[in-house]
Coordinates of C-alpha atoms and ligand atoms in Angstrom, one line a residue:
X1 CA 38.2 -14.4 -13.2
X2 CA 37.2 -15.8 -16.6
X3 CA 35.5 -19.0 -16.9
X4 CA 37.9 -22.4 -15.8
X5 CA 36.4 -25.5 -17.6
X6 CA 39.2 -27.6 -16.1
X7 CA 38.6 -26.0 -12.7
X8 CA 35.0 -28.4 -12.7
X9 CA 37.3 -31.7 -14.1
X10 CA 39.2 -31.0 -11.2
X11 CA 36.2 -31.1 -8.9
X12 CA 34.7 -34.0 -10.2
X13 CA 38.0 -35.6 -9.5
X14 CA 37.9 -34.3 -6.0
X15 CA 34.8 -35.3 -5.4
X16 CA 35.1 -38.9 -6.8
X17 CA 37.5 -39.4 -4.0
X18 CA 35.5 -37.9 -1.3
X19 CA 32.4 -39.7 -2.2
X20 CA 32.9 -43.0 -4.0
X21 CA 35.2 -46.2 -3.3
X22 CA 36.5 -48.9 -5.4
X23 CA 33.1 -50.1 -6.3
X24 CA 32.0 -46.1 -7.7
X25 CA 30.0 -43.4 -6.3
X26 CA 27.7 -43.4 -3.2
X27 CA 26.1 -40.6 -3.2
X28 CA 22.9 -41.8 -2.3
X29 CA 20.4 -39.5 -1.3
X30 CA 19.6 -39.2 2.3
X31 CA 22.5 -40.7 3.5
X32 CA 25.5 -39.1 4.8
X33 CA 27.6 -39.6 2.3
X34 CA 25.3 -37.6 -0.1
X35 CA 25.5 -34.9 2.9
X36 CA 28.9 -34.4 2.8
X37 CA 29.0 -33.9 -0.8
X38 CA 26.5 -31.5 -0.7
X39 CA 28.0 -29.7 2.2
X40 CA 31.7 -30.0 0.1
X41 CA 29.8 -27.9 -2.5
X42 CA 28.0 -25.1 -0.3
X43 CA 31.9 -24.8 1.3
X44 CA 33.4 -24.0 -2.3
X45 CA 30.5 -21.2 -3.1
X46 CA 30.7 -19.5 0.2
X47 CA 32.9 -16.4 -1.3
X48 CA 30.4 -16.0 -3.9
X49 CA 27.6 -13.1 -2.7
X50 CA 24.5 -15.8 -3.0
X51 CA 21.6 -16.7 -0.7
X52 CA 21.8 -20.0 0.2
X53 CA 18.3 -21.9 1.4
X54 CA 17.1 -25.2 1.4
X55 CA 13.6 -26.1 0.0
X56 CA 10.7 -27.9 1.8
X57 CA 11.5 -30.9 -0.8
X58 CA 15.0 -30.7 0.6
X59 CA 16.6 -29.0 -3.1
X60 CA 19.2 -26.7 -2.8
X61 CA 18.8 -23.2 -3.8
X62 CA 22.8 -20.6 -4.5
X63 CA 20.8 -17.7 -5.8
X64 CA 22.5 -14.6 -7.6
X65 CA 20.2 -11.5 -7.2
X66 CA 20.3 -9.8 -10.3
X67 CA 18.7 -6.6 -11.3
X68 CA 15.3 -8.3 -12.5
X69 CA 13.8 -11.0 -10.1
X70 CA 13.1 -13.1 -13.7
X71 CA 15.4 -15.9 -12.4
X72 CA 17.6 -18.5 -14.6
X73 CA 18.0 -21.8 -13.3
X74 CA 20.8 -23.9 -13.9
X75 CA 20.2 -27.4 -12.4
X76 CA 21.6 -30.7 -11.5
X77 CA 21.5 -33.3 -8.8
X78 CA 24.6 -34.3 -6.3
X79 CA 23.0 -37.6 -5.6
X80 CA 24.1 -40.9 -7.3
X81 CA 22.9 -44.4 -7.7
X82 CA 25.0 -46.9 -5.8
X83 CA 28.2 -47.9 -7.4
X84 CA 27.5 -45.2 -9.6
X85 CA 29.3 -43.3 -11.8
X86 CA 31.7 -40.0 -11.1
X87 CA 29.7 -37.8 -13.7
X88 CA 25.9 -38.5 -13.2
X89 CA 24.4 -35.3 -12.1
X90 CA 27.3 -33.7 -10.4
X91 CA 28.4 -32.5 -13.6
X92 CA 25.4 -30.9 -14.0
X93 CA 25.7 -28.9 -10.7
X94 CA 29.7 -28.4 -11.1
X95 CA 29.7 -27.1 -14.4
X96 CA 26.8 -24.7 -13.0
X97 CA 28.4 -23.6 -10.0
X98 CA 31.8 -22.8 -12.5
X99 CA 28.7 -20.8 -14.7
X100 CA 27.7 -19.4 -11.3
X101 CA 31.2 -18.1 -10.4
X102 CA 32.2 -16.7 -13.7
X103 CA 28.8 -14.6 -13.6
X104 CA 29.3 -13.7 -9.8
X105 CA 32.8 -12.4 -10.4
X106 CA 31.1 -10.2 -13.3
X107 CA 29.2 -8.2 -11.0
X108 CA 25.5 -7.9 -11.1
X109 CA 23.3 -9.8 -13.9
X110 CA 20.4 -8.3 -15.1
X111 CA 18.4 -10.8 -14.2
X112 CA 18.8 -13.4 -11.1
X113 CA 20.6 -16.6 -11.5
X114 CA 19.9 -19.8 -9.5
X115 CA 22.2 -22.8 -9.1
X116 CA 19.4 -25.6 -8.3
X117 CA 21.1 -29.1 -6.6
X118 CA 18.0 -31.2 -6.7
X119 CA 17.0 -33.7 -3.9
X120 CA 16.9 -37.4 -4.2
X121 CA 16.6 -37.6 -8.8
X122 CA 18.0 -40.7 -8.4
X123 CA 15.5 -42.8 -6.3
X124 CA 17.9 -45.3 -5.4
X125 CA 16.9 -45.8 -2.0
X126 CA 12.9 -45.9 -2.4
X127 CA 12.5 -46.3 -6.0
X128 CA 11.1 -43.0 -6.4
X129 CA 12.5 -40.7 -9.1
X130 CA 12.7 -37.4 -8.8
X131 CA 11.7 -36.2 -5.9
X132 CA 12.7 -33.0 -5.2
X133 CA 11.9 -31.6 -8.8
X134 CA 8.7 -33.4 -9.2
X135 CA 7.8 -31.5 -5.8
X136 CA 8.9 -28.1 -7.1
X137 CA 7.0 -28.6 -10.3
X138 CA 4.1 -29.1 -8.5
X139 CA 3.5 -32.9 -10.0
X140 CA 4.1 -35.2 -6.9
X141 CA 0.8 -36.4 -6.6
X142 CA 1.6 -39.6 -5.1
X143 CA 2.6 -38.6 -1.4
X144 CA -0.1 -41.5 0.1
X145 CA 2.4 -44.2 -1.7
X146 CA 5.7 -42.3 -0.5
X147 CA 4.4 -42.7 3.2
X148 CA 4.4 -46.5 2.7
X149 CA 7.8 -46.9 0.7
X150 CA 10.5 -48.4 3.0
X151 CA 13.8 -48.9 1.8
X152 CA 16.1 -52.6 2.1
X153 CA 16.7 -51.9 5.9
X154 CA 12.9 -51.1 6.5
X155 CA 13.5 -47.3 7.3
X156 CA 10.4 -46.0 5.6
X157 CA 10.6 -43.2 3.6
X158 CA 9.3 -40.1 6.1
X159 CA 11.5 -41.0 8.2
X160 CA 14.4 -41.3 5.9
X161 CA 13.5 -37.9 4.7
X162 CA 12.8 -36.8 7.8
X163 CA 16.2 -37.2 9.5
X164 CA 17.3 -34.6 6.6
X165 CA 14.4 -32.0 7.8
X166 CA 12.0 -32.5 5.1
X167 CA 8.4 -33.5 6.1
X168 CA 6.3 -35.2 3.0
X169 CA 3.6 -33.5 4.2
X170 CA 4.6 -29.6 3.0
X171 CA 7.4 -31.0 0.0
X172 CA 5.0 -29.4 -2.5
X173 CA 5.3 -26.2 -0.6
X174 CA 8.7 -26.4 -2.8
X175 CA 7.1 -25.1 -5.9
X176 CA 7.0 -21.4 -4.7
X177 CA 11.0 -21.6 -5.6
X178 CA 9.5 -21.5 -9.2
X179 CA 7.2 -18.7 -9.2
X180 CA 10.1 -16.3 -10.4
X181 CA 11.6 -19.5 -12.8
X182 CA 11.8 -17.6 -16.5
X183 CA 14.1 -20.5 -17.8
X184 CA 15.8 -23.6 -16.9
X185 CA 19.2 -25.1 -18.2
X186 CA 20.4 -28.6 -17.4
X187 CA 24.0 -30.1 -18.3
X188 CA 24.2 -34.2 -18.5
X189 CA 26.2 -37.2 -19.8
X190 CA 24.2 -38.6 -22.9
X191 CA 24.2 -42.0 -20.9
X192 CA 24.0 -43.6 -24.6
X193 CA 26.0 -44.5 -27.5
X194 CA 24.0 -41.8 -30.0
X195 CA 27.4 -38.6 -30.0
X196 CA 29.9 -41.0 -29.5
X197 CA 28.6 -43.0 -32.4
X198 CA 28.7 -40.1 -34.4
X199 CA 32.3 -38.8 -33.0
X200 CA 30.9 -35.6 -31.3
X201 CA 31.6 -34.1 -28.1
X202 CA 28.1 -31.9 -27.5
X203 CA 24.1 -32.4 -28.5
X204 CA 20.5 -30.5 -27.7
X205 CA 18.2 -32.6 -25.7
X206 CA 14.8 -32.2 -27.7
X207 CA 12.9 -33.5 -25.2
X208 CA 12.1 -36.7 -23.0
X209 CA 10.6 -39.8 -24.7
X210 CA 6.9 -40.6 -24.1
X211 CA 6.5 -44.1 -22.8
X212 CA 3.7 -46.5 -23.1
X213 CA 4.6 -49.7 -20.8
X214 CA 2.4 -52.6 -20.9
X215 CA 2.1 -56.3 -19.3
X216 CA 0.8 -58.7 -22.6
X217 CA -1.0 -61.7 -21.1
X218 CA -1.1 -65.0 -24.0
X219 CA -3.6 -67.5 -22.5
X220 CA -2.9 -70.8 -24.4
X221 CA -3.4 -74.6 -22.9
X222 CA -0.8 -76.7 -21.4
X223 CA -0.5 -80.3 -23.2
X224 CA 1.7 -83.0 -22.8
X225 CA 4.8 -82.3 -25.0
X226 CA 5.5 -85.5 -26.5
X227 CA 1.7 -86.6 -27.4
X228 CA 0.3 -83.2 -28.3
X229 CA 0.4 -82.8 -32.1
X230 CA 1.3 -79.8 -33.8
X231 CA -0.8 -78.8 -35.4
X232 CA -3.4 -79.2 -32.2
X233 CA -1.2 -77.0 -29.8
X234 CA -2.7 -73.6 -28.2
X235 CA 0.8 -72.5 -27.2
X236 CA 0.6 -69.1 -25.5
X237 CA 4.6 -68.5 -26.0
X238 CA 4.4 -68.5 -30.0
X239 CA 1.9 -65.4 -30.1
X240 CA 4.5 -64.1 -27.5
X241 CA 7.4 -64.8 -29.8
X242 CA 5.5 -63.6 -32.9
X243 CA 5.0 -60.0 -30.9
X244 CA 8.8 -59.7 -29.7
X245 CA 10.4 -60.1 -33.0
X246 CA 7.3 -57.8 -35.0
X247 CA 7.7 -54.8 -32.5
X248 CA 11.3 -54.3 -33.8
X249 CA 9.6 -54.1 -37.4
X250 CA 7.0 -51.8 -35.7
X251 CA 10.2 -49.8 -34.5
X252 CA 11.9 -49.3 -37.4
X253 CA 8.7 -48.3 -39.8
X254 CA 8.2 -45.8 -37.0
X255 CA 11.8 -44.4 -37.3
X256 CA 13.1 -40.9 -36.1
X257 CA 14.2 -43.0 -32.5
X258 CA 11.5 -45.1 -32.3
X259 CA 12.0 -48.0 -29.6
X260 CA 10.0 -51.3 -29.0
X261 CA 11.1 -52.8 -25.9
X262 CA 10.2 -57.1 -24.9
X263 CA 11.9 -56.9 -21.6
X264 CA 10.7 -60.2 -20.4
X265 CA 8.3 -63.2 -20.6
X266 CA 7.2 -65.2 -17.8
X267 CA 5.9 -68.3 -19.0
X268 CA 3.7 -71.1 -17.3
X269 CA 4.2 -73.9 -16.6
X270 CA 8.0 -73.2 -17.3
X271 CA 8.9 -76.7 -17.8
X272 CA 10.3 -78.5 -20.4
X273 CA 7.2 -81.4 -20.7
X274 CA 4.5 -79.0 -21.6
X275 CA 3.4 -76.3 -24.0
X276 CA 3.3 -73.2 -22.7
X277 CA -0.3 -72.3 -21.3
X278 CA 0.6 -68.6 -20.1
X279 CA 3.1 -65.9 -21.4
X280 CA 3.0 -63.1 -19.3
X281 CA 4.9 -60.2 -21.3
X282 CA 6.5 -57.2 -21.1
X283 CA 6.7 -53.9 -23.5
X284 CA 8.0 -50.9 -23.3
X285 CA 7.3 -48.6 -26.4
X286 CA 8.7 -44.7 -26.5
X287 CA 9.0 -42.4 -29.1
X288 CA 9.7 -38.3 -29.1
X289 CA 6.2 -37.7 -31.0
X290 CA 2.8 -38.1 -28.8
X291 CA 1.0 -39.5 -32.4
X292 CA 3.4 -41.6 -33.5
X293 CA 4.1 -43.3 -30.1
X294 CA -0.1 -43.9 -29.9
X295 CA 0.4 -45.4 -33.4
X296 CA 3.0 -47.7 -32.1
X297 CA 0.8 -49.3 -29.2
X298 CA -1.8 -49.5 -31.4
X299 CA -0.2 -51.5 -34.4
X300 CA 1.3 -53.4 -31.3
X301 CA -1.9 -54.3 -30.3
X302 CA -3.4 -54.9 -34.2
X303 CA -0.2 -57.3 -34.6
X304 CA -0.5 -59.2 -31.3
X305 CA -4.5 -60.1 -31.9
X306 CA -3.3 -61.7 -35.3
X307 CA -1.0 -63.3 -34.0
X308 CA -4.0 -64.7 -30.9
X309 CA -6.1 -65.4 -33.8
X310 CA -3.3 -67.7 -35.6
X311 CA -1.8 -69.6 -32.8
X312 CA -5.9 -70.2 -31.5
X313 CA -4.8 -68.3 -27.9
X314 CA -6.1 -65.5 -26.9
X315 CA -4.6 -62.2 -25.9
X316 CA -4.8 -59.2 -22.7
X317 CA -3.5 -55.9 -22.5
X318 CA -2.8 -54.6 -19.2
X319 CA -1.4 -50.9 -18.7
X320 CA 1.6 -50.4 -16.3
X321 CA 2.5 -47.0 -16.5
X322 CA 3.0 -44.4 -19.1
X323 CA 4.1 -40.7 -19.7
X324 CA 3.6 -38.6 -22.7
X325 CA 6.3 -36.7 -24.7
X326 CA 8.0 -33.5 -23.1
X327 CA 9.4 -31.0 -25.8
X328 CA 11.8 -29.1 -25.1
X329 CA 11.9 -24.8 -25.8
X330 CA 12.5 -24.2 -29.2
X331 CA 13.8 -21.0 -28.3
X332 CA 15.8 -22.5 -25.9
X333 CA 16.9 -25.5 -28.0
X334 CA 17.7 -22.9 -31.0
X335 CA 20.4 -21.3 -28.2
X336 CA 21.6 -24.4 -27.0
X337 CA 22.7 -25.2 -31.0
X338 CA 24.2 -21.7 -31.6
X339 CA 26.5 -22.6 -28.1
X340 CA 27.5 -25.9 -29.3
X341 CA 28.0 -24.5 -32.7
X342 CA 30.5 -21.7 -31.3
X343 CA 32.3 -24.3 -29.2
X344 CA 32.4 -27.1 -31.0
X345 CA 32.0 -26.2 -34.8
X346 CA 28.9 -28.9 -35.0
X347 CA 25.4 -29.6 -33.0
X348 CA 23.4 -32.6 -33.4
X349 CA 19.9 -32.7 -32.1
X350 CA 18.2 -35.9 -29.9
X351 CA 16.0 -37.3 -27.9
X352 CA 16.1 -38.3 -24.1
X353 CA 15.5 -41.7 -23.4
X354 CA 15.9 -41.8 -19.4
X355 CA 13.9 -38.4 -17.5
X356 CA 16.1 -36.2 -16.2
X357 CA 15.2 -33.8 -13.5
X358 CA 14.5 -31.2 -16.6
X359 CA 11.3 -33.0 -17.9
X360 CA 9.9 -31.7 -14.4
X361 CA 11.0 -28.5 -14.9
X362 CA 9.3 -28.8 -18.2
X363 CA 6.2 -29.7 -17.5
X364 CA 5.3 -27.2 -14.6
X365 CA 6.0 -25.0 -17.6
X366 CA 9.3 -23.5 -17.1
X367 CA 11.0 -23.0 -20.6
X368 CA 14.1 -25.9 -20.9
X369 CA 16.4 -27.3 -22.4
X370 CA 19.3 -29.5 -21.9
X371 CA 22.7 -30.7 -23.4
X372 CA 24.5 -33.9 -23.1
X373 CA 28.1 -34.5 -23.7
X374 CA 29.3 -37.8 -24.9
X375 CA 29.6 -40.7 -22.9
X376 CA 32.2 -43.3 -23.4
X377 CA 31.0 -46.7 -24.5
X378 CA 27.3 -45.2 -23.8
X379 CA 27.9 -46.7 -20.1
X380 CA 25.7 -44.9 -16.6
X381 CA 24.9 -45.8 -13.5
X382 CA 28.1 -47.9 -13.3
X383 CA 31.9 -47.0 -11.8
X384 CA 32.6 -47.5 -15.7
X385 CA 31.3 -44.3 -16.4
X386 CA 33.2 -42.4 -18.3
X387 CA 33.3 -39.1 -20.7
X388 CA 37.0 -38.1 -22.0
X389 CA 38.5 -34.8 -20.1
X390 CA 38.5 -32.4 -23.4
X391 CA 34.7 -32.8 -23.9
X392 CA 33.9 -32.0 -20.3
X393 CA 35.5 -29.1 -20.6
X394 CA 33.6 -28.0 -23.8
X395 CA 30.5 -29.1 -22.1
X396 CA 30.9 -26.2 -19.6
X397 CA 31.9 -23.8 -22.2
X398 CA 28.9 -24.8 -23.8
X399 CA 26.9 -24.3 -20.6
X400 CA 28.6 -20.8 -19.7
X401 CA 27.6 -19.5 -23.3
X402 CA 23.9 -21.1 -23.5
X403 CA 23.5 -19.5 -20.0
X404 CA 24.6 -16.0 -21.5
X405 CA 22.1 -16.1 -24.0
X406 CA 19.6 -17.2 -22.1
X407 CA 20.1 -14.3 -19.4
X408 CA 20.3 -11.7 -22.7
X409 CA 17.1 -13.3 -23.9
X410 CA 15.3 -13.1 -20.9
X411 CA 16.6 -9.2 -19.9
X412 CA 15.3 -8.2 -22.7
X413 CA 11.7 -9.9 -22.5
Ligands
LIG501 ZN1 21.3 -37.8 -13.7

């Protein structure tokens, strides 16, 4: 049977009402619900000749031996955030099995082909990301924080993990499932306003944004509001003012999808009587480009000690977390173009600003790429969630075409 694009619209509708409720999905991994959806998708590929296994990290593995053990992977996670959305991730792994079928029914590929549902991308429950591709890729270093993570009910993360027969101790034993990896292809909504803005259905991901997130400390002195003069005020808030408007400027010099993020100033005292003696601040910096993201923090940093120096405060930069850049294949990304050329008549090319399950992939040096389909009103992680029927359709034409060049390319390395 040829390729059914509708067939996965179909599924994503069945599977909306198997798994989600007036408030949106709950597929949350490591609960049942998630179970039954993953179990609804082994059912639909059991006429398909794959070998079916589960991973130490608890991913889920339909493989399609093909002549060459050089594997493709097409990936994608079943899980969802609560009161999620119908699209988030299980397109990914619908529009792949659909890929999986049409290949399947073809006969033999020349090289093997892997449908991949990740484990637990989401986090949702224990505010860990990723968890099953970070483990493949080898990158889960932080297994001595995972033991101590307990979720709202106070069921700790082993154990949560452990009712669904993964033990944290051997997850990374997961990474042998890429030792055969020549490529990996990823579907997802856009979860931004970027293709609908510009009225197209399909893009290529270029890669995930580096981030640089930092806490900003102002350290002024409280004074009495109504008999501290002006022009004798140490008021810790102005230099944080000052920094949140002049990051947008830093933002826009930047450019090719530079963002500069305030996401929130604590400020002490807090009340109305005094100036402001601490501003505790928060940014959140990310560009595509490892050199111009470092050039970011540090005008960031130039700006926010002129701004100390004029408001008589002084100023602390504390790192929270941060992640560099991950480019995509350009081989890969080249493909993904031609696909959404053929299907669509145009391409645009963009940057990731949420990590996807592919940026793992990436890094453990599996060649990647990803594309996104539009989403409606930019909206994720919300019942609102929504991408029109036609371009979901393309979107797995587009996927069923980069996955055929991909196999060509790699038979014939
Ligand atoms: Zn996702």
């Amino acid at each position: 049977m040829p390729l059914d694009p509708s067939r996965v619209v179909t599924r994503l509708e069945e599977l909306r009402s198997l798994t989600g409720n007036e408030d949106g999905a709950q597929r949350v991994a490591w609960t049942e619900t998630w179970a039954n959806a993953r179990a609804w998708l082994a059912e639909s590929l059991e006429d398909l000749p794959l070998d079916v296994e589960r991973d130490e990290a608890g991913n889920d593995w339909y493989t399609l031996r093909g002549d060459s053990e050089r594997a493709v992977l097409l990936g994608g996670h079943m899980d969802s955030v609560p009161n999620g959305g119908w699209l988030d991730g299980c397109l990914n792994v619908l529009a792949g099995a659909e890929v999986l079928r049409r290949i399947a029914e073809e006969g033999t590929p020349p090289v093997t082909v892997r449908l991949v549902d990740w484990a637990d991308e989401e986090g949702a429950r224990f505010g860990r990301s990723l968890f099953g591709s970070s483990a493949a890729a080898g990158s889960m270093s932080d297994q001595d924080e995972l033991r101590k993570l307990a979720d709202r009910d106070g069921v700790t993360l082993p154990d949560a993990v452990g009712a669904f027969g993964v033990d944290l101790a051997r997850v990374l034993d997961a990474h042998a499932q890429l030792a055969s990896a020549a490529a990996y292809l990823e579907l997802h909504i856009e979860q931004g306003p970027v293709l609908e803005s510009l009225d197209l259905p399909l893009g290529v991901v270029l890669g995930t944004f580096g981030v640089e997130r930092w806490r900003v400390t102002w350290t002024g002195q409280a004074a009495h509001a109504g008999s501290t003069p002006m022009d004798r005020r140490h008021d810790a808030l102005a230099g944080a003012s000052k920094l949140a408007l002049a990051i947008r400027d830093v933002a826009r010099e930047t450019g090719d999808g530079a963002v500069c993020t305030s996401g929130g100033v604590v400020c002490r005292p807090g009340i109305v009587t005094s100036v402001v003696e601490t501003a505790e601040q928060l940014l959140d910096q990310r560009h595509l480009d490892a050199g111009k993201l470092a050039s970011m923090l540090a005008r960031a940093q130039e700006l926010s000690r002129v701004f100390a120096e004029e408001e008589q405060i002084d100023v602390d930069w504390e790192k929270i977390w941060s992640i560099e850049p991950i480019l995509f294949d350009q081989t890969l990304v080249g493909f993904a173009d031609e696909a959404i050329r053929e299907v669509t008549g145009t391409s645009h090319r963009l940057p990731s600003g949420p990590l996807h399950d592919a940026a793992e992939l990436s890094r453990a040096g599996v060649p990647t790429v990803m594309l996104f389909v539009q989403s409606l009103r930019g909206l994720s992680h919300t019942k609102l969630e929504d991408t029109k029927p036609e371009h979901l359709e393309l979107s797995v034409a587009a996927l069923d075409r980069l996955a055929t060049k991909t196999i060509d390319w790699i038979a014939a390395g």
